[in-house]
Amino acid sequence: MLEIEGFDGLPIAVHVMGEGRDVVLIHGYFSNAYTNWIRYGHAAKLAEQGFRVIMPDLRGHGESGKPHDVAAYPPDALMRDGFALVERMGLTAYDLGGYSLGARTAVRMVVNGAAPRRLIVAGMGLAGLVDTHGKGGYYRNVLTNLGTFERGTSEWMTEAFLKTTKGDPVALLHILETFVDTTREEVAAIAQPAAVICGSEDQDNGIARDLADALPDGRYIEIPGNHMNAVTRKELGQAMADFLSA
């Protein structure tokens, strides 16, 4: 692992695996690079295919800085950290992708001028880009009422995941303030070949097929699972490797 400075100097942890063509992968909300990309073998699959996999922990997550000052979470902070990563690591020819919030962050980077060769948008639908506060109320409720949910409910399972990743509730609440909507027109202007990879039972961030249809060069790739477990399936790593190696 190495450490870079985010756009405002905040320490950002970056996990790196493999050698070869650079691909930046950004994890989802409540998660971290290890959980999304390393634990279930996705990064290793890409490394085997000749990629150097670059996996930051988003601010407020993982081993990166988790300040409790709301001033550290301005709109598009995660996108701005993404640009800081590209600059600090001297990336010029690279691919870019993410899962859920990571996918949204990757899209925010592209519509603001990032120029990866290919784009992976996983665990994301069109609604999750154009209306980013769609599930904000749900997560705000979980983070402000920890320990009160009935076992087996969606909220209880979300809290259980928070515990496994040792998430910081205060920092994660502030992350909600960084969300910025992307317009349909901006989505329609994304020129890169883009793979929209989503679980067959996942509609947490809208309809993935709608997003693929809205992209000029988008393709929909369905894998097994829902939003929480599709990211654990070997099919995700395989779909990413096939797309990036084509």
JSON list of C-alpha atoms in Angstrom, two decimals:
[
{"chain": "A", "resi": 1, "resn": "MET", "atom": "CA", "xyz": [0.00, 0.00, 0.00]},
{"chain": "A", "resi": 2, "resn": "LEU", "atom": "CA", "xyz": [1.09, 3.55, -0.67]},
{"chain": "A", "resi": 3, "resn": "GLU", "atom": "CA", "xyz": [-0.26, 6.91, 0.43]},
{"chain": "A", "resi": 4, "resn": "ILE", "atom": "CA", "xyz": [-0.97, 9.99, -1.66]},
{"chain": "A", "resi": 5, "resn": "GLU", "atom": "CA", "xyz": [-2.49, 13.35, -0.86]},
{"chain": "A", "resi": 6, "resn": "GLY", "atom": "CA", "xyz": [-6.09, 14.00, -1.85]},
{"chain": "A", "resi": 7, "resn": "PHE", "atom": "CA", "xyz": [-7.07, 17.27, -3.50]},
{"chain": "A", "resi": 8, "resn": "ASP", "atom": "CA", "xyz": [-6.84, 19.09, -0.16]},
{"chain": "A", "resi": 9, "resn": "GLY", "atom": "CA", "xyz": [-3.89, 17.19, 1.31]},
{"chain": "A", "resi": 10, "resn": "LEU", "atom": "CA", "xyz": [-5.93, 14.51, 3.09]},
{"chain": "A", "resi": 11, "resn": "PRO", "atom": "CA", "xyz": [-4.06, 11.16, 3.25]},
{"chain": "A", "resi": 12, "resn": "ILE", "atom": "CA", "xyz": [-5.52, 8.72, 0.71]},
{"chain": "A", "resi": 13, "resn": "ALA", "atom": "CA", "xyz": [-4.49, 5.06, 0.94]},
{"chain": "A", "resi": 14, "resn": "VAL", "atom": "CA", "xyz": [-3.88, 3.34, -2.40]},
{"chain": "A", "resi": 15, "resn": "HIS", "atom": "CA", "xyz": [-3.56, -0.42, -2.84]},
{"chain": "A", "resi": 16, "resn": "VAL", "atom": "CA", "xyz": [-1.66, -1.63, -5.91]},
{"chain": "A", "resi": 17, "resn": "MET", "atom": "CA", "xyz": [-1.50, -5.13, -7.41]},
{"chain": "A", "resi": 18, "resn": "GLY", "atom": "CA", "xyz": [0.19, -6.43, -10.55]},
{"chain": "A", "resi": 19, "resn": "GLU", "atom": "CA", "xyz": [2.18, -4.88, -13.36]},
{"chain": "A", "resi": 20, "resn": "GLY", "atom": "CA", "xyz": [1.17, -3.66, -16.80]},
{"chain": "A", "resi": 21, "resn": "ARG", "atom": "CA", "xyz": [-1.55, -1.40, -18.13]},
{"chain": "A", "resi": 22, "resn": "ASP", "atom": "CA", "xyz": [-3.02, 0.79, -15.39]},
{"chain": "A", "resi": 23, "resn": "VAL", "atom": "CA", "xyz": [-6.63, 0.35, -14.28]},
{"chain": "A", "resi": 24, "resn": "VAL", "atom": "CA", "xyz": [-8.05, 2.45, -11.45]},
{"chain": "A", "resi": 25, "resn": "LEU", "atom": "CA", "xyz": [-10.87, 0.77, -9.50]},
{"chain": "A", "resi": 26, "resn": "ILE", "atom": "CA", "xyz": [-12.98, 2.68, -6.97]},
{"chain": "A", "resi": 27, "resn": "HIS", "atom": "CA", "xyz": [-14.96, 0.86, -4.27]},
{"chain": "A", "resi": 28, "resn": "GLY", "atom": "CA", "xyz": [-18.49, 1.46, -3.02]},
{"chain": "A", "resi": 29, "resn": "TYR", "atom": "CA", "xyz": [-20.06, 3.29, -0.08]},
{"chain": "A", "resi": 30, "resn": "PHE", "atom": "CA", "xyz": [-19.38, 1.75, 3.39]},
{"chain": "A", "resi": 31, "resn": "SER", "atom": "CA", "xyz": [-16.76, -0.49, 1.76]},
{"chain": "A", "resi": 32, "resn": "ASN", "atom": "CA", "xyz": [-13.03, -0.24, 0.96]},
{"chain": "A", "resi": 33, "resn": "ALA", "atom": "CA", "xyz": [-10.59, -1.39, -1.69]},
{"chain": "A", "resi": 34, "resn": "TYR", "atom": "CA", "xyz": [-9.76, -4.64, 0.09]},
{"chain": "A", "resi": 35, "resn": "THR", "atom": "CA", "xyz": [-13.40, -5.70, 0.48]},
{"chain": "A", "resi": 36, "resn": "ASN", "atom": "CA", "xyz": [-14.56, -4.83, -3.04]},
{"chain": "A", "resi": 37, "resn": "TRP", "atom": "CA", "xyz": [-11.53, -5.70, -5.14]},
{"chain": "A", "resi": 38, "resn": "ILE", "atom": "CA", "xyz": [-8.97, -7.84, -3.29]},
{"chain": "A", "resi": 39, "resn": "ARG", "atom": "CA", "xyz": [-10.94, -10.12, -0.95]},
{"chain": "A", "resi": 40, "resn": "TYR", "atom": "CA", "xyz": [-12.89, -11.92, -3.69]},
{"chain": "A", "resi": 41, "resn": "GLY", "atom": "CA", "xyz": [-10.11, -12.13, -6.26]},
{"chain": "A", "resi": 42, "resn": "HIS", "atom": "CA", "xyz": [-11.14, -9.46, -8.78]},
{"chain": "A", "resi": 43, "resn": "ALA", "atom": "CA", "xyz": [-7.85, -7.56, -8.55]},
{"chain": "A", "resi": 44, "resn": "ALA", "atom": "CA", "xyz": [-5.86, -10.80, -8.85]},
{"chain": "A", "resi": 45, "resn": "LYS", "atom": "CA", "xyz": [-7.85, -11.75, -11.96]},
{"chain": "A", "resi": 46, "resn": "LEU", "atom": "CA", "xyz": [-6.96, -8.43, -13.60]},
{"chain": "A", "resi": 47, "resn": "ALA", "atom": "CA", "xyz": [-3.33, -8.70, -12.50]},
{"chain": "A", "resi": 48, "resn": "GLU", "atom": "CA", "xyz": [-3.18, -12.12, -14.17]},
{"chain": "A", "resi": 49, "resn": "GLN", "atom": "CA", "xyz": [-4.39, -10.48, -17.38]},
{"chain": "A", "resi": 50, "resn": "GLY", "atom": "CA", "xyz": [-1.48, -8.02, -17.36]},
{"chain": "A", "resi": 51, "resn": "PHE", "atom": "CA", "xyz": [-2.89, -5.02, -15.51]},
{"chain": "A", "resi": 52, "resn": "ARG", "atom": "CA", "xyz": [-1.53, -2.89, -12.70]},
{"chain": "A", "resi": 53, "resn": "VAL", "atom": "CA", "xyz": [-4.61, -2.50, -10.53]},
{"chain": "A", "resi": 54, "resn": "ILE", "atom": "CA", "xyz": [-4.72, 0.78, -8.59]},
{"chain": "A", "resi": 55, "resn": "MET", "atom": "CA", "xyz": [-7.33, 0.80, -5.82]},
{"chain": "A", "resi": 56, "resn": "PRO", "atom": "CA", "xyz": [-7.76, 3.86, -3.60]},
{"chain": "A", "resi": 57, "resn": "ASP", "atom": "CA", "xyz": [-9.69, 3.88, -0.34]},
{"chain": "A", "resi": 58, "resn": "LEU", "atom": "CA", "xyz": [-12.11, 6.79, -0.68]},
{"chain": "A", "resi": 59, "resn": "ARG", "atom": "CA", "xyz": [-11.85, 9.57, 1.90]},
{"chain": "A", "resi": 60, "resn": "GLY", "atom": "CA", "xyz": [-13.91, 8.61, 4.92]},
{"chain": "A", "resi": 61, "resn": "HIS", "atom": "CA", "xyz": [-13.33, 4.91, 4.16]},
{"chain": "A", "resi": 62, "resn": "GLY", "atom": "CA", "xyz": [-10.77, 2.16, 4.69]},
{"chain": "A", "resi": 63, "resn": "GLU", "atom": "CA", "xyz": [-7.28, 3.30, 5.56]},
{"chain": "A", "resi": 64, "resn": "SER", "atom": "CA", "xyz": [-7.71, 6.82, 4.17]},
{"chain": "A", "resi": 65, "resn": "GLY", "atom": "CA", "xyz": [-8.27, 9.91, 6.28]},
{"chain": "A", "resi": 66, "resn": "LYS", "atom": "CA", "xyz": [-11.67, 10.10, 8.00]},
{"chain": "A", "resi": 67, "resn": "PRO", "atom": "CA", "xyz": [-11.99, 13.67, 9.25]},
{"chain": "A", "resi": 68, "resn": "HIS", "atom": "CA", "xyz": [-15.15, 14.57, 11.16]},
{"chain": "A", "resi": 69, "resn": "ASP", "atom": "CA", "xyz": [-15.15, 18.18, 9.94]},
{"chain": "A", "resi": 70, "resn": "VAL", "atom": "CA", "xyz": [-17.90, 18.61, 7.35]},
{"chain": "A", "resi": 71, "resn": "ALA", "atom": "CA", "xyz": [-15.61, 21.10, 5.54]},
{"chain": "A", "resi": 72, "resn": "ALA", "atom": "CA", "xyz": [-13.55, 18.10, 4.38]},
{"chain": "A", "resi": 73, "resn": "TYR", "atom": "CA", "xyz": [-16.53, 16.84, 2.37]},
{"chain": "A", "resi": 74, "resn": "PRO", "atom": "CA", "xyz": [-17.43, 19.48, -0.24]},
{"chain": "A", "resi": 75, "resn": "PRO", "atom": "CA", "xyz": [-19.49, 18.58, -3.31]},
{"chain": "A", "resi": 76, "resn": "ASP", "atom": "CA", "xyz": [-17.60, 16.23, -5.66]},
{"chain": "A", "resi": 77, "resn": "ALA", "atom": "CA", "xyz": [-14.81, 15.67, -3.12]},
{"chain": "A", "resi": 78, "resn": "LEU", "atom": "CA", "xyz": [-14.44, 12.03, -4.22]},
{"chain": "A", "resi": 79, "resn": "MET", "atom": "CA", "xyz": [-14.15, 13.02, -7.88]},
{"chain": "A", "resi": 80, "resn": "ARG", "atom": "CA", "xyz": [-11.54, 15.62, -6.98]},
{"chain": "A", "resi": 81, "resn": "ASP", "atom": "CA", "xyz": [-9.56, 12.98, -5.07]},
{"chain": "A", "resi": 82, "resn": "GLY", "atom": "CA", "xyz": [-9.75, 10.81, -8.19]},
{"chain": "A", "resi": 83, "resn": "PHE", "atom": "CA", "xyz": [-8.11, 13.53, -10.24]},
{"chain": "A", "resi": 84, "resn": "ALA", "atom": "CA", "xyz": [-5.48, 13.97, -7.51]},
{"chain": "A", "resi": 85, "resn": "LEU", "atom": "CA", "xyz": [-4.72, 10.23, -7.76]},
{"chain": "A", "resi": 86, "resn": "VAL", "atom": "CA", "xyz": [-4.28, 10.41, -11.54]},
{"chain": "A", "resi": 87, "resn": "GLU", "atom": "CA", "xyz": [-1.97, 13.41, -11.18]},
{"chain": "A", "resi": 88, "resn": "ARG", "atom": "CA", "xyz": [0.08, 12.17, -8.20]},
{"chain": "A", "resi": 89, "resn": "MET", "atom": "CA", "xyz": [0.64, 8.75, -9.80]},
{"chain": "A", "resi": 90, "resn": "GLY", "atom": "CA", "xyz": [1.40, 10.23, -13.22]},
{"chain": "A", "resi": 91, "resn": "LEU", "atom": "CA", "xyz": [-1.26, 8.20, -15.01]},
{"chain": "A", "resi": 92, "resn": "THR", "atom": "CA", "xyz": [-1.66, 8.98, -18.70]},
{"chain": "A", "resi": 93, "resn": "ALA", "atom": "CA", "xyz": [-2.95, 5.81, -20.38]},
{"chain": "A", "resi": 94, "resn": "TYR", "atom": "CA", "xyz": [-5.32, 4.04, -18.02]},
{"chain": "A", "resi": 95, "resn": "ASP", "atom": "CA", "xyz": [-8.74, 2.42, -17.62]},
{"chain": "A", "resi": 96, "resn": "LEU", "atom": "CA", "xyz": [-11.21, 3.46, -14.94]},
{"chain": "A", "resi": 97, "resn": "GLY", "atom": "CA", "xyz": [-13.99, 1.70, -13.12]},
{"chain": "A", "resi": 98, "resn": "GLY", "atom": "CA", "xyz": [-15.95, 1.38, -9.94]},
{"chain": "A", "resi": 99, "resn": "TYR", "atom": "CA", "xyz": [-18.74, -0.33, -8.06]},
{"chain": "A", "resi": 100, "resn": "SER", "atom": "CA", "xyz": [-21.82, 1.55, -6.81]},
{"chain": "A", "resi": 101, "resn": "LEU", "atom": "CA", "xyz": [-20.52, 4.85, -5.32]},
{"chain": "A", "resi": 102, "resn": "GLY", "atom": "CA", "xyz": [-17.20, 4.05, -6.99]},
{"chain": "A", "resi": 103, "resn": "ALA", "atom": "CA", "xyz": [-18.95, 3.77, -10.35]},
{"chain": "A", "resi": 104, "resn": "ARG", "atom": "CA", "xyz": [-20.64, 7.11, -9.76]},
{"chain": "A", "resi": 105, "resn": "THR", "atom": "CA", "xyz": [-17.28, 8.65, -8.84]},
{"chain": "A", "resi": 106, "resn": "ALA", "atom": "CA", "xyz": [-15.72, 7.29, -12.04]},
{"chain": "A", "resi": 107, "resn": "VAL", "atom": "CA", "xyz": [-18.56, 8.80, -14.08]},
{"chain": "A", "resi": 108, "resn": "ARG", "atom": "CA", "xyz": [-18.14, 12.15, -12.30]},
{"chain": "A", "resi": 109, "resn": "MET", "atom": "CA", "xyz": [-14.45, 12.07, -13.26]},
{"chain": "A", "resi": 110, "resn": "VAL", "atom": "CA", "xyz": [-15.21, 11.38, -16.92]},
{"chain": "A", "resi": 111, "resn": "VAL", "atom": "CA", "xyz": [-17.87, 14.07, -17.28]},
{"chain": "A", "resi": 112, "resn": "ASN", "atom": "CA", "xyz": [-15.41, 16.50, -15.71]},
{"chain": "A", "resi": 113, "resn": "GLY", "atom": "CA", "xyz": [-12.60, 15.75, -18.15]},
{"chain": "A", "resi": 114, "resn": "ALA", "atom": "CA", "xyz": [-10.91, 12.49, -17.20]},
{"chain": "A", "resi": 115, "resn": "ALA", "atom": "CA", "xyz": [-9.94, 10.51, -20.30]},
{"chain": "A", "resi": 116, "resn": "PRO", "atom": "CA", "xyz": [-9.59, 6.80, -19.55]},
{"chain": "A", "resi": 117, "resn": "ARG", "atom": "CA", "xyz": [-9.43, 4.36, -22.46]},
{"chain": "A", "resi": 118, "resn": "ARG", "atom": "CA", "xyz": [-12.36, 2.31, -21.15]},
{"chain": "A", "resi": 119, "resn": "LEU", "atom": "CA", "xyz": [-14.92, 2.76, -18.37]},
{"chain": "A", "resi": 120, "resn": "ILE", "atom": "CA", "xyz": [-16.50, 0.18, -16.06]},
{"chain": "A", "resi": 121, "resn": "VAL", "atom": "CA", "xyz": [-19.72, 1.20, -14.31]},
{"chain": "A", "resi": 122, "resn": "ALA", "atom": "CA", "xyz": [-20.73, -1.65, -11.99]},
{"chain": "A", "resi": 123, "resn": "GLY", "atom": "CA", "xyz": [-23.65, -1.85, -9.56]},
{"chain": "A", "resi": 124, "resn": "MET", "atom": "CA", "xyz": [-25.14, 1.33, -11.00]},
{"chain": "A", "resi": 125, "resn": "GLY", "atom": "CA", "xyz": [-28.20, 2.34, -13.00]},
{"chain": "A", "resi": 126, "resn": "LEU", "atom": "CA", "xyz": [-29.18, 5.57, -14.68]},
{"chain": "A", "resi": 127, "resn": "ALA", "atom": "CA", "xyz": [-31.28, 6.80, -11.75]},
{"chain": "A", "resi": 128, "resn": "GLY", "atom": "CA", "xyz": [-28.30, 6.44, -9.39]},
{"chain": "A", "resi": 129, "resn": "LEU", "atom": "CA", "xyz": [-26.38, 8.97, -11.48]},
{"chain": "A", "resi": 130, "resn": "VAL", "atom": "CA", "xyz": [-29.06, 11.54, -12.28]},
{"chain": "A", "resi": 131, "resn": "ASP", "atom": "CA", "xyz": [-30.66, 11.50, -8.80]},
{"chain": "A", "resi": 132, "resn": "THR", "atom": "CA", "xyz": [-27.85, 10.81, -6.34]},
{"chain": "A", "resi": 133, "resn": "HIS", "atom": "CA", "xyz": [-29.94, 11.48, -3.24]},
{"chain": "A", "resi": 134, "resn": "GLY", "atom": "CA", "xyz": [-32.36, 8.66, -4.05]},
{"chain": "A", "resi": 135, "resn": "LYS", "atom": "CA", "xyz": [-31.04, 6.41, -1.25]},
{"chain": "A", "resi": 136, "resn": "GLY", "atom": "CA", "xyz": [-29.45, 9.14, 0.85]},
{"chain": "A", "resi": 137, "resn": "GLY", "atom": "CA", "xyz": [-32.35, 9.11, 3.31]},
{"chain": "A", "resi": 138, "resn": "TYR", "atom": "CA", "xyz": [-31.99, 5.36, 3.79]},
{"chain": "A", "resi": 139, "resn": "TYR", "atom": "CA", "xyz": [-28.29, 5.59, 4.66]},
{"chain": "A", "resi": 140, "resn": "ARG", "atom": "CA", "xyz": [-28.82, 8.65, 6.85]},
{"chain": "A", "resi": 141, "resn": "ASN", "atom": "CA", "xyz": [-31.43, 6.68, 8.80]},
{"chain": "A", "resi": 142, "resn": "VAL", "atom": "CA", "xyz": [-29.05, 3.72, 9.26]},
{"chain": "A", "resi": 143, "resn": "LEU", "atom": "CA", "xyz": [-26.13, 5.88, 10.35]},
{"chain": "A", "resi": 144, "resn": "THR", "atom": "CA", "xyz": [-28.14, 7.92, 12.85]},
{"chain": "A", "resi": 145, "resn": "ASN", "atom": "CA", "xyz": [-30.03, 4.98, 14.40]},
{"chain": "A", "resi": 146, "resn": "LEU", "atom": "CA", "xyz": [-27.33, 2.33, 14.78]},
{"chain": "A", "resi": 147, "resn": "GLY", "atom": "CA", "xyz": [-28.21, -0.54, 17.08]},
{"chain": "A", "resi": 148, "resn": "THR", "atom": "CA", "xyz": [-31.98, -0.14, 16.77]},
{"chain": "A", "resi": 149, "resn": "PHE", "atom": "CA", "xyz": [-32.86, -2.27, 13.75]},
{"chain": "A", "resi": 150, "resn": "GLU", "atom": "CA", "xyz": [-34.64, -5.60, 13.80]},
{"chain": "A", "resi": 151, "resn": "ARG", "atom": "CA", "xyz": [-32.44, -8.54, 12.94]},
{"chain": "A", "resi": 152, "resn": "GLY", "atom": "CA", "xyz": [-32.71, -9.57, 9.29]},
{"chain": "A", "resi": 153, "resn": "THR", "atom": "CA", "xyz": [-34.04, -6.25, 7.99]},
{"chain": "A", "resi": 154, "resn": "SER", "atom": "CA", "xyz": [-32.25, -4.40, 5.20]},
{"chain": "A", "resi": 155, "resn": "GLU", "atom": "CA", "xyz": [-31.14, -1.73, 7.68]},
{"chain": "A", "resi": 156, "resn": "TRP", "atom": "CA", "xyz": [-29.77, -4.38, 10.06]},
{"chain": "A", "resi": 157, "resn": "MET", "atom": "CA", "xyz": [-27.79, -5.99, 7.22]},
{"chain": "A", "resi": 158, "resn": "THR", "atom": "CA", "xyz": [-26.42, -2.61, 6.14]},
{"chain": "A", "resi": 159, "resn": "GLU", "atom": "CA", "xyz": [-25.29, -1.96, 9.71]},
{"chain": "A", "resi": 160, "resn": "ALA", "atom": "CA", "xyz": [-23.72, -5.42, 9.85]},
{"chain": "A", "resi": 161, "resn": "PHE", "atom": "CA", "xyz": [-21.72, -4.62, 6.71]},
{"chain": "A", "resi": 162, "resn": "LEU", "atom": "CA", "xyz": [-20.63, -1.33, 8.30]},
{"chain": "A", "resi": 163, "resn": "LYS", "atom": "CA", "xyz": [-19.25, -3.31, 11.23]},
{"chain": "A", "resi": 164, "resn": "THR", "atom": "CA", "xyz": [-17.31, -5.72, 9.00]},
{"chain": "A", "resi": 165, "resn": "THR", "atom": "CA", "xyz": [-15.59, -2.82, 7.22]},
{"chain": "A", "resi": 166, "resn": "LYS", "atom": "CA", "xyz": [-15.06, -0.91, 10.51]},
{"chain": "A", "resi": 167, "resn": "GLY", "atom": "CA", "xyz": [-16.74, 2.13, 8.96]},
{"chain": "A", "resi": 168, "resn": "ASP", "atom": "CA", "xyz": [-16.79, 5.52, 10.67]},
{"chain": "A", "resi": 169, "resn": "PRO", "atom": "CA", "xyz": [-20.44, 6.65, 10.94]},
{"chain": "A", "resi": 170, "resn": "VAL", "atom": "CA", "xyz": [-19.64, 10.35, 11.27]},
{"chain": "A", "resi": 171, "resn": "ALA", "atom": "CA", "xyz": [-17.34, 10.41, 8.23]},
{"chain": "A", "resi": 172, "resn": "LEU", "atom": "CA", "xyz": [-19.80, 8.33, 6.21]},
{"chain": "A", "resi": 173, "resn": "LEU", "atom": "CA", "xyz": [-22.65, 10.72, 7.02]},
{"chain": "A", "resi": 174, "resn": "HIS", "atom": "CA", "xyz": [-20.53, 13.57, 5.67]},
{"chain": "A", "resi": 175, "resn": "ILE", "atom": "CA", "xyz": [-19.85, 11.58, 2.48]},
{"chain": "A", "resi": 176, "resn": "LEU", "atom": "CA", "xyz": [-23.55, 11.98, 1.63]},
{"chain": "A", "resi": 177, "resn": "GLU", "atom": "CA", "xyz": [-22.92, 15.72, 1.30]},
{"chain": "A", "resi": 178, "resn": "THR", "atom": "CA", "xyz": [-20.42, 15.16, -1.52]},
{"chain": "A", "resi": 179, "resn": "PHE", "atom": "CA", "xyz": [-22.93, 13.67, -3.98]},
{"chain": "A", "resi": 180, "resn": "VAL", "atom": "CA", "xyz": [-23.54, 15.63, -7.20]},
{"chain": "A", "resi": 181, "resn": "ASP", "atom": "CA", "xyz": [-26.08, 14.68, -9.86]},
{"chain": "A", "resi": 182, "resn": "THR", "atom": "CA", "xyz": [-24.93, 13.95, -13.41]},
{"chain": "A", "resi": 183, "resn": "THR", "atom": "CA", "xyz": [-27.34, 15.08, -16.13]},
{"chain": "A", "resi": 184, "resn": "ARG", "atom": "CA", "xyz": [-28.69, 12.75, -18.80]},
{"chain": "A", "resi": 185, "resn": "GLU", "atom": "CA", "xyz": [-26.98, 14.99, -21.36]},
{"chain": "A", "resi": 186, "resn": "GLU", "atom": "CA", "xyz": [-23.63, 14.48, -19.65]},
{"chain": "A", "resi": 187, "resn": "VAL", "atom": "CA", "xyz": [-24.17, 10.71, -19.62]},
{"chain": "A", "resi": 188, "resn": "ALA", "atom": "CA", "xyz": [-25.05, 10.82, -23.33]},
{"chain": "A", "resi": 189, "resn": "ALA", "atom": "CA", "xyz": [-21.77, 12.64, -24.04]},
{"chain": "A", "resi": 190, "resn": "ILE", "atom": "CA", "xyz": [-19.51, 9.93, -22.54]},
{"chain": "A", "resi": 191, "resn": "ALA", "atom": "CA", "xyz": [-17.53, 8.71, -25.53]},
{"chain": "A", "resi": 192, "resn": "GLN", "atom": "CA", "xyz": [-15.54, 5.87, -23.96]},
{"chain": "A", "resi": 193, "resn": "PRO", "atom": "CA", "xyz": [-16.55, 2.24, -24.46]},
{"chain": "A", "resi": 194, "resn": "ALA", "atom": "CA", "xyz": [-18.35, 1.50, -21.19]},
{"chain": "A", "resi": 195, "resn": "ALA", "atom": "CA", "xyz": [-19.34, -1.77, -19.54]},
{"chain": "A", "resi": 196, "resn": "VAL", "atom": "CA", "xyz": [-22.37, -1.55, -17.25]},
{"chain": "A", "resi": 197, "resn": "ILE", "atom": "CA", "xyz": [-22.02, -4.66, -15.08]},
{"chain": "A", "resi": 198, "resn": "CYS", "atom": "CA", "xyz": [-24.82, -5.38, -12.63]},
{"chain": "A", "resi": 199, "resn": "GLY", "atom": "CA", "xyz": [-26.35, -8.19, -10.61]},
{"chain": "A", "resi": 200, "resn": "SER", "atom": "CA", "xyz": [-29.53, -9.68, -12.06]},
{"chain": "A", "resi": 201, "resn": "GLU", "atom": "CA", "xyz": [-31.40, -8.83, -8.84]},
{"chain": "A", "resi": 202, "resn": "ASP", "atom": "CA", "xyz": [-29.82, -5.40, -8.31]},
{"chain": "A", "resi": 203, "resn": "GLN", "atom": "CA", "xyz": [-31.96, -2.30, -8.78]},
{"chain": "A", "resi": 204, "resn": "ASP", "atom": "CA", "xyz": [-30.58, -0.38, -5.79]},
{"chain": "A", "resi": 205, "resn": "ASN", "atom": "CA", "xyz": [-29.28, 2.42, -8.01]},
{"chain": "A", "resi": 206, "resn": "GLY", "atom": "CA", "xyz": [-31.90, 2.23, -10.73]},
{"chain": "A", "resi": 207, "resn": "ILE", "atom": "CA", "xyz": [-31.98, 0.09, -13.86]},
{"chain": "A", "resi": 208, "resn": "ALA", "atom": "CA", "xyz": [-28.53, -0.78, -15.20]},
{"chain": "A", "resi": 209, "resn": "ARG", "atom": "CA", "xyz": [-29.85, -1.58, -18.67]},
{"chain": "A", "resi": 210, "resn": "ASP", "atom": "CA", "xyz": [-31.25, 1.97, -18.90]},
{"chain": "A", "resi": 211, "resn": "LEU", "atom": "CA", "xyz": [-27.77, 3.32, -18.20]},
{"chain": "A", "resi": 212, "resn": "ALA", "atom": "CA", "xyz": [-26.19, 1.11, -20.87]},
{"chain": "A", "resi": 213, "resn": "ASP", "atom": "CA", "xyz": [-28.80, 2.33, -23.36]},
{"chain": "A", "resi": 214, "resn": "ALA", "atom": "CA", "xyz": [-28.12, 5.97, -22.44]},
{"chain": "A", "resi": 215, "resn": "LEU", "atom": "CA", "xyz": [-24.38, 5.65, -23.09]},
{"chain": "A", "resi": 216, "resn": "PRO", "atom": "CA", "xyz": [-23.22, 6.12, -26.69]},
{"chain": "A", "resi": 217, "resn": "ASP", "atom": "CA", "xyz": [-20.93, 3.08, -26.48]},
{"chain": "A", "resi": 218, "resn": "GLY", "atom": "CA", "xyz": [-22.43, 1.23, -23.53]},
{"chain": "A", "resi": 219, "resn": "ARG", "atom": "CA", "xyz": [-22.92, -2.48, -23.12]},
{"chain": "A", "resi": 220, "resn": "TYR", "atom": "CA", "xyz": [-24.94, -4.21, -20.41]},
{"chain": "A", "resi": 221, "resn": "ILE", "atom": "CA", "xyz": [-23.37, -7.26, -18.74]},
{"chain": "A", "resi": 222, "resn": "GLU", "atom": "CA", "xyz": [-25.53, -9.16, -16.26]},
{"chain": "A", "resi": 223, "resn": "ILE", "atom": "CA", "xyz": [-23.99, -11.24, -13.49]},
{"chain": "A", "resi": 224, "resn": "PRO", "atom": "CA", "xyz": [-25.68, -13.20, -10.68]},
{"chain": "A", "resi": 225, "resn": "GLY", "atom": "CA", "xyz": [-26.68, -11.54, -7.43]},
{"chain": "A", "resi": 226, "resn": "ASN", "atom": "CA", "xyz": [-28.10, -8.46, -5.76]},
{"chain": "A", "resi": 227, "resn": "HIS", "atom": "CA", "xyz": [-26.37, -5.21, -4.84]},
{"chain": "A", "resi": 228, "resn": "MET", "atom": "CA", "xyz": [-24.70, -6.60, -1.73]},
{"chain": "A", "resi": 229, "resn": "ASN", "atom": "CA", "xyz": [-23.47, -9.93, -3.08]},
{"chain": "A", "resi": 230, "resn": "ALA", "atom": "CA", "xyz": [-22.89, -9.43, -6.82]},
{"chain": "A", "resi": 231, "resn": "VAL", "atom": "CA", "xyz": [-19.61, -7.75, -5.92]},
{"chain": "A", "resi": 232, "resn": "THR", "atom": "CA", "xyz": [-18.48, -10.98, -4.26]},
{"chain": "A", "resi": 233, "resn": "ARG", "atom": "CA", "xyz": [-19.07, -13.16, -7.36]},
{"chain": "A", "resi": 234, "resn": "LYS", "atom": "CA", "xyz": [-16.21, -14.34, -9.52]},
{"chain": "A", "resi": 235, "resn": "GLU", "atom": "CA", "xyz": [-18.31, -13.36, -12.53]},
{"chain": "A", "resi": 236, "resn": "LEU", "atom": "CA", "xyz": [-17.66, -9.67, -11.75]},
{"chain": "A", "resi": 237, "resn": "GLY", "atom": "CA", "xyz": [-13.88, -10.02, -12.00]},
{"chain": "A", "resi": 238, "resn": "GLN", "atom": "CA", "xyz": [-14.20, -12.14, -15.11]},
{"chain": "A", "resi": 239, "resn": "ALA", "atom": "CA", "xyz": [-16.52, -9.62, -16.80]},
{"chain": "A", "resi": 240, "resn": "MET", "atom": "CA", "xyz": [-14.14, -6.79, -16.02]},
{"chain": "A", "resi": 241, "resn": "ALA", "atom": "CA", "xyz": [-11.12, -8.72, -17.28]},
{"chain": "A", "resi": 242, "resn": "ASP", "atom": "CA", "xyz": [-12.90, -9.73, -20.50]},
{"chain": "A", "resi": 243, "resn": "PHE", "atom": "CA", "xyz": [-14.02, -6.16, -21.19]},
{"chain": "A", "resi": 244, "resn": "LEU", "atom": "CA", "xyz": [-10.66, -4.53, -20.50]},
{"chain": "A", "resi": 245, "resn": "SER", "atom": "CA", "xyz": [-8.69, -7.18, -22.43]},
{"chain": "A", "resi": 246, "resn": "ALA", "atom": "CA", "xyz": [-10.87, -7.07, -25.55]}
]
